[in-house]
C-alpha cells in the first residue's frame, strides 16, 4: 500500500510507544517506594499511583493523536489536565512499515475502540511479584479484538544488574505477532494456568476437569496469555466472572494472531464493542492449541453457574 500507513497501523504503532512509556512509569513509581495504594472494592481489587499515572499517560497520548477513537480504561479517574511529561508522541517505526491486512486498511478512527488496562496484576505489583505485571492496550473493530500490545515492565527483573528491564510484544490477526519467541508445551503434556488470588470451588473444579499434568497459579490475565504463547502453559482456565474486557482484548488479539483462541467457558467469543458490559461474566478459557478439547471438558456445574453473555 503506497502513501501514508492505515489508521489502524498508526494507532498500533502509537500504542506500542505509549505502552513502553506506561511501563517506564510503572517502574518509576515502584522504585520511588511510594505506591499510593487504594482499595477499590476490597483487598483483592487495588489501585496504585502507577495505575492512575499509566492510564492518564495512555489515554491522553492516544486521544491527542487520535481524537475520534473511543478509549475505555479500567480506572475511573477524575477529569483533569494531564501533565505534559506523561504524554508520549512516539510511534514504533517497524510497525508503520508493515503492510496492513486488507480487511482493516480502510478503517477510520470512529470505528475503533481501545481497551486499556494500565497495570494488569496490581495486587502482584504491590507484593513484589513483578513478572506478573503487564500494561495492556487492545484495539477492537466490529466487536472483535483486532490488535493488541502488551508491555511487561519488569521482564528480566530477576537477572540482576546490567539486564535490560522490560519488553513489549504486539500482534494482529492476519499479520502476525512480534516481540517474543512462539513456543508450545510438548503435545503430551497439559499445563493449566489459572488465578492466583481469585480462586473458589468452581474455579478449582474446572481446572481439575481438564486433567492437567501440572497447574500454575499466577496473577494477571496478560501474564497468563504470555505463558501460553511462550510454551509455559497449554491453557488458561478461569471459571469465574472476575475478568474484564480490558484484561482480555489485547491478549486475545495476540493469541489469535498465532492461531490460538480465547472464549468464555461455553466456547463463545467475547465482544469488545464500546457499549458492551465490562465484565467477562462467563469466565475465560484460552489455549494456543486444542481449544476444543478444553471446552469439551468444562463441567456442567460450571456451564450452569456461568451463563453466556
Coordinates of C-alpha atoms in Angstrom, one line a residue:
X1 CA 0.0 0.0 0.0
X2 CA 1.5 3.3 -1.0
X3 CA 1.1 6.6 0.8
X4 CA 0.7 7.0 4.5
X5 CA 0.0 4.0 6.7
X6 CA -3.5 2.9 7.5
X7 CA -5.1 4.5 10.6
X8 CA -5.1 1.2 12.5
X9 CA -1.4 0.7 11.8
X10 CA -0.7 4.2 13.1
X11 CA -2.7 3.5 16.1
X12 CA -0.9 0.2 16.9
X13 CA 2.5 2.0 16.3
X14 CA 1.5 4.7 18.8
X15 CA 0.1 2.2 21.3
X16 CA 3.5 0.4 21.2
X17 CA 5.4 3.6 22.2
X18 CA 2.7 4.6 24.6
X19 CA 2.8 1.1 26.3
X20 CA 6.6 1.5 26.7
X21 CA 6.1 4.9 28.3
X22 CA 3.5 3.4 30.7
X23 CA 5.9 0.6 31.6
X24 CA 8.5 3.2 32.4
X25 CA 6.0 5.0 34.7
X26 CA 5.1 1.7 36.4
X27 CA 8.8 1.1 37.1
X28 CA 9.4 4.6 38.3
X29 CA 6.6 4.5 40.8
X30 CA 7.9 1.2 42.2
X31 CA 11.4 2.5 42.6
X32 CA 10.1 5.6 44.4
X33 CA 8.7 3.4 47.1
X34 CA 5.5 5.5 47.2
X35 CA 2.9 3.2 45.6
X36 CA -0.2 5.2 46.8
X37 CA -2.3 2.1 47.3
X38 CA -6.1 2.5 47.3
X39 CA -8.6 -0.4 47.8
X40 CA -11.4 -0.1 45.2
X41 CA -13.9 -2.9 46.1
X42 CA -11.7 -4.8 48.6
X43 CA -8.2 -6.2 49.3
X44 CA -8.0 -8.1 46.0
X45 CA -9.1 -5.1 44.0
X46 CA -6.4 -2.4 44.4
X47 CA -5.3 0.7 42.6
X48 CA -1.9 2.4 42.9
X49 CA -0.4 5.6 41.8
X50 CA 1.1 3.6 38.9
X51 CA -2.3 2.5 37.7
X52 CA -3.5 6.1 37.7
X53 CA -0.5 7.7 36.1
X54 CA -0.1 5.0 33.5
X55 CA -3.8 5.3 32.5
X56 CA -3.6 9.1 32.2
X57 CA -0.5 8.7 30.0
X58 CA -2.0 6.1 27.7
X59 CA -5.4 7.7 27.3
X60 CA -4.2 11.3 26.9
X61 CA -1.4 10.3 24.5
X62 CA -3.7 8.3 22.2
X63 CA -6.7 10.6 22.3
X64 CA -4.4 13.6 21.5
X65 CA -3.2 11.9 18.3
X66 CA -6.5 10.0 17.5
X67 CA -9.2 12.3 18.8
X68 CA -12.1 10.3 17.4
X69 CA -11.3 6.9 18.7
X70 CA -13.2 5.5 21.8
X71 CA -10.9 4.7 24.7
X72 CA -12.2 2.7 27.7
X73 CA -9.8 2.4 30.6
X74 CA -10.1 0.3 33.8
X75 CA -9.6 3.1 36.2
X76 CA -12.3 5.7 36.9
X77 CA -10.3 8.9 37.1
X78 CA -11.4 12.5 37.6
X79 CA -11.3 14.7 34.5
X80 CA -8.2 16.7 35.0
X81 CA -5.4 18.3 33.0
X82 CA -2.7 15.6 32.2
X83 CA 0.9 16.7 32.9
X84 CA 2.8 17.2 29.7
X85 CA 5.6 14.8 30.8
X86 CA 3.1 12.0 30.7
X87 CA 2.4 12.5 27.0
X88 CA 4.1 10.1 24.6
X89 CA 4.2 11.2 20.9
X90 CA 6.4 8.4 19.5
X91 CA 5.4 5.7 17.1
X92 CA 7.2 2.4 16.5
X93 CA 8.7 2.7 13.1
X94 CA 8.8 -1.0 12.5
X95 CA 5.0 -1.2 12.8
X96 CA 4.4 1.7 10.4
X97 CA 6.4 -0.2 7.8
X98 CA 4.3 -3.4 8.0
X99 CA 1.5 -3.9 5.4
X100 CA -1.9 -3.6 7.0
X101 CA -4.2 -6.6 6.4
X102 CA -6.6 -5.6 3.6
X103 CA -9.7 -6.0 5.8
X104 CA -8.5 -3.3 8.2
X105 CA -6.9 -0.9 5.8
X106 CA -9.9 1.4 5.3
X107 CA -10.9 1.6 9.0
X108 CA -11.5 5.1 10.4
X109 CA -10.8 6.4 14.0
X110 CA -14.6 6.4 14.7
X111 CA -14.8 2.6 14.1
X112 CA -12.1 1.7 16.6
X113 CA -12.4 1.0 20.3
X114 CA -9.3 0.9 22.5
X115 CA -9.5 -1.1 25.8
X116 CA -6.8 -0.2 28.3
X117 CA -5.6 -1.9 31.5
X118 CA -2.8 0.4 32.6
X119 CA -1.5 -2.1 35.1
X120 CA -2.7 -5.7 35.0
X121 CA -1.7 -7.6 38.1
X122 CA -1.9 -4.7 40.5
X123 CA -2.1 -7.0 43.6
X124 CA 1.1 -8.8 42.5
X125 CA 2.7 -5.4 41.8
X126 CA 2.2 -4.4 45.4
X127 CA 3.5 -7.8 46.6
X128 CA 6.7 -7.7 44.5
X129 CA 5.7 -10.5 42.1
X130 CA 6.8 -8.2 39.3
X131 CA 7.0 -10.7 36.4
X132 CA 3.1 -11.0 36.7
X133 CA 2.6 -7.3 35.8
X134 CA 1.7 -6.1 32.3
X135 CA 0.3 -3.0 30.6
X136 CA -2.5 -3.9 28.1
X137 CA -3.7 -1.9 25.1
X138 CA -6.2 -3.7 23.0
X139 CA -7.8 -2.5 19.8
X140 CA -11.2 -3.6 18.6
X141 CA -13.3 -3.2 15.5
X142 CA -16.8 -4.6 14.9
X143 CA -16.8 -6.1 18.4
X144 CA -13.6 -8.2 17.7
X145 CA -10.1 -7.8 19.1
X146 CA -8.0 -7.0 16.0
X147 CA -4.7 -5.8 17.5
X148 CA -3.0 -5.9 20.9
X149 CA 0.1 -4.5 22.6
X150 CA 1.4 -5.9 25.9
X151 CA 4.3 -4.4 27.8
X152 CA 6.0 -6.3 30.6
X153 CA 7.7 -3.5 32.6
X154 CA 9.7 -5.9 34.8
X155 CA 10.7 -8.6 32.2
X156 CA 14.2 -9.7 33.2
X157 CA 14.0 -8.2 36.7
X158 CA 15.4 -11.3 38.3
X159 CA 18.5 -11.2 36.0
X160 CA 20.1 -8.5 38.3
X161 CA 22.2 -5.5 37.4
X162 CA 23.0 -5.0 33.7
X163 CA 19.9 -6.7 32.4
X164 CA 17.6 -4.7 30.2
X165 CA 14.3 -4.3 32.1
X166 CA 11.0 -4.6 30.2
X167 CA 9.8 -5.7 26.8
X168 CA 6.9 -5.0 24.5
X169 CA 5.0 -7.5 22.3
X170 CA 2.3 -6.9 19.8
X171 CA 0.1 -8.8 17.4
X172 CA -2.6 -8.5 14.8
X173 CA -4.6 -11.5 13.4
X174 CA -3.8 -11.7 9.7
X175 CA -0.3 -10.1 10.2
X176 CA 1.4 -12.0 13.0
X177 CA 2.8 -11.5 16.4
X178 CA 6.1 -9.9 17.4
X179 CA 8.4 -9.3 20.3
X180 CA 8.6 -12.9 21.6
X181 CA 9.6 -16.4 20.5
X182 CA 6.5 -18.5 19.9
X183 CA 6.8 -21.8 21.7
X184 CA 4.4 -24.7 22.6
X185 CA 4.1 -27.0 25.5
X186 CA 5.1 -30.6 24.3
X187 CA 2.0 -32.2 22.9
X188 CA 1.8 -35.0 25.6
X189 CA 1.6 -32.5 28.5
X190 CA -1.4 -30.4 29.7
X191 CA -0.3 -27.5 31.8
X192 CA -3.1 -25.3 33.0
X193 CA -2.5 -21.7 34.3
X194 CA -5.2 -20.2 36.5
X195 CA -5.8 -17.4 39.0
X196 CA -3.6 -16.9 42.0
X197 CA -5.8 -14.7 44.2
X198 CA -9.4 -15.1 42.9
X199 CA -10.0 -18.9 43.4
X200 CA -13.1 -20.8 44.6
X201 CA -14.5 -24.3 44.3
X202 CA -15.9 -23.7 40.8
X203 CA -12.5 -22.4 39.6
X204 CA -10.7 -25.4 41.0
X205 CA -13.3 -28.0 39.9
X206 CA -13.0 -26.7 36.3
X207 CA -9.2 -26.8 36.4
X208 CA -9.3 -30.4 37.7
X209 CA -11.7 -31.4 35.0
X210 CA -9.1 -30.5 32.4
X211 CA -7.0 -33.4 33.8
X212 CA -3.8 -31.3 33.9
X213 CA -0.3 -32.8 34.5
X214 CA 0.5 -29.5 36.2
X215 CA -1.3 -26.4 37.4
X216 CA 0.3 -22.9 37.6
X217 CA -1.2 -20.2 39.7
X218 CA -0.1 -16.7 38.7
X219 CA -1.5 -13.2 38.6
X220 CA -2.6 -11.1 35.6
X221 CA -4.6 -12.1 32.5
X222 CA -1.9 -10.6 30.2
X223 CA 0.8 -12.6 32.0
X224 CA -1.2 -15.9 31.6
X225 CA -1.6 -15.4 27.8
X226 CA 2.2 -14.7 27.6
X227 CA 2.6 -18.2 29.3
X228 CA 0.5 -19.7 26.5
X229 CA 2.5 -18.2 23.6
X230 CA 5.9 -18.9 25.2
X231 CA 5.2 -22.6 25.9
X232 CA 4.9 -22.4 29.7
X233 CA 1.2 -23.4 29.8
X234 CA -1.2 -25.1 27.4
X235 CA -4.5 -23.5 28.6
X236 CA -5.7 -20.6 30.7
X237 CA -8.8 -21.7 32.6
X238 CA -10.7 -19.3 34.8
X239 CA -14.3 -20.3 35.6
X240 CA -15.3 -17.1 37.3
X241 CA -16.7 -13.7 36.3
X242 CA -13.6 -11.8 37.6
X243 CA -12.0 -10.8 34.3
X244 CA -13.0 -7.6 32.4
X245 CA -12.8 -6.6 28.7
X246 CA -9.6 -4.6 29.2
X247 CA -7.9 -7.7 30.7
X248 CA -8.6 -9.8 27.6
X249 CA -8.8 -7.6 24.5
X250 CA -5.0 -7.1 23.9
X251 CA -4.0 -10.7 24.9
X252 CA -6.8 -12.2 22.8
X253 CA -5.6 -10.3 19.7
X254 CA -2.0 -11.6 20.2
X255 CA -3.2 -15.1 20.9
X256 CA -5.4 -15.1 17.8
X257 CA -2.5 -13.8 15.7
X258 CA -0.6 -17.0 16.4
X259 CA -3.5 -19.4 15.9
X260 CA -4.8 -19.6 19.5
X261 CA -8.3 -19.0 20.8
X262 CA -9.9 -17.2 23.8
X263 CA -13.6 -17.6 24.6
X264 CA -15.9 -17.9 27.6
X265 CA -16.5 -21.3 29.3
X266 CA -19.1 -22.2 26.7
X267 CA -16.7 -21.7 23.8
X268 CA -18.3 -18.4 22.8
X269 CA -16.2 -15.4 21.9
X270 CA -16.4 -12.1 23.7
X271 CA -17.4 -8.8 22.1
X272 CA -15.5 -5.6 22.5
X273 CA -17.9 -3.0 21.2
X274 CA -17.9 0.3 23.0
X275 CA -21.3 -0.4 24.7
X276 CA -20.8 -3.9 26.0
X277 CA -20.8 -4.7 29.7
X278 CA -17.2 -4.7 31.0
X279 CA -17.4 -8.0 33.0
X280 CA -16.4 -11.3 31.2
X281 CA -19.2 -12.9 33.2
X282 CA -18.9 -16.4 31.7
X283 CA -15.3 -16.9 32.6
X284 CA -12.2 -17.2 30.4
X285 CA -10.9 -20.3 28.5
X286 CA -7.9 -19.7 26.3
X287 CA -5.4 -22.1 24.6
X288 CA -2.8 -21.9 21.9
X289 CA -3.8 -25.3 20.5
X290 CA -6.6 -27.8 21.1
X291 CA -9.0 -25.2 22.5
X292 CA -12.0 -27.5 21.6
X293 CA -10.6 -30.2 24.0
X294 CA -10.7 -27.8 26.9
X295 CA -14.2 -26.6 26.1
X296 CA -15.4 -30.2 26.0
X297 CA -14.0 -30.8 29.5
X298 CA -15.9 -27.9 31.2
X299 CA -18.2 -29.4 33.9
X300 CA -21.9 -29.0 33.6
X301 CA -21.9 -27.3 37.0
X302 CA -19.7 -24.5 35.6
X303 CA -21.8 -24.1 32.5
X304 CA -24.9 -23.7 34.6
X305 CA -23.2 -21.3 37.1
X306 CA -21.7 -19.1 34.3
X307 CA -24.4 -18.1 31.8
X308 CA -23.1 -17.0 28.4
X309 CA -23.5 -13.3 27.6

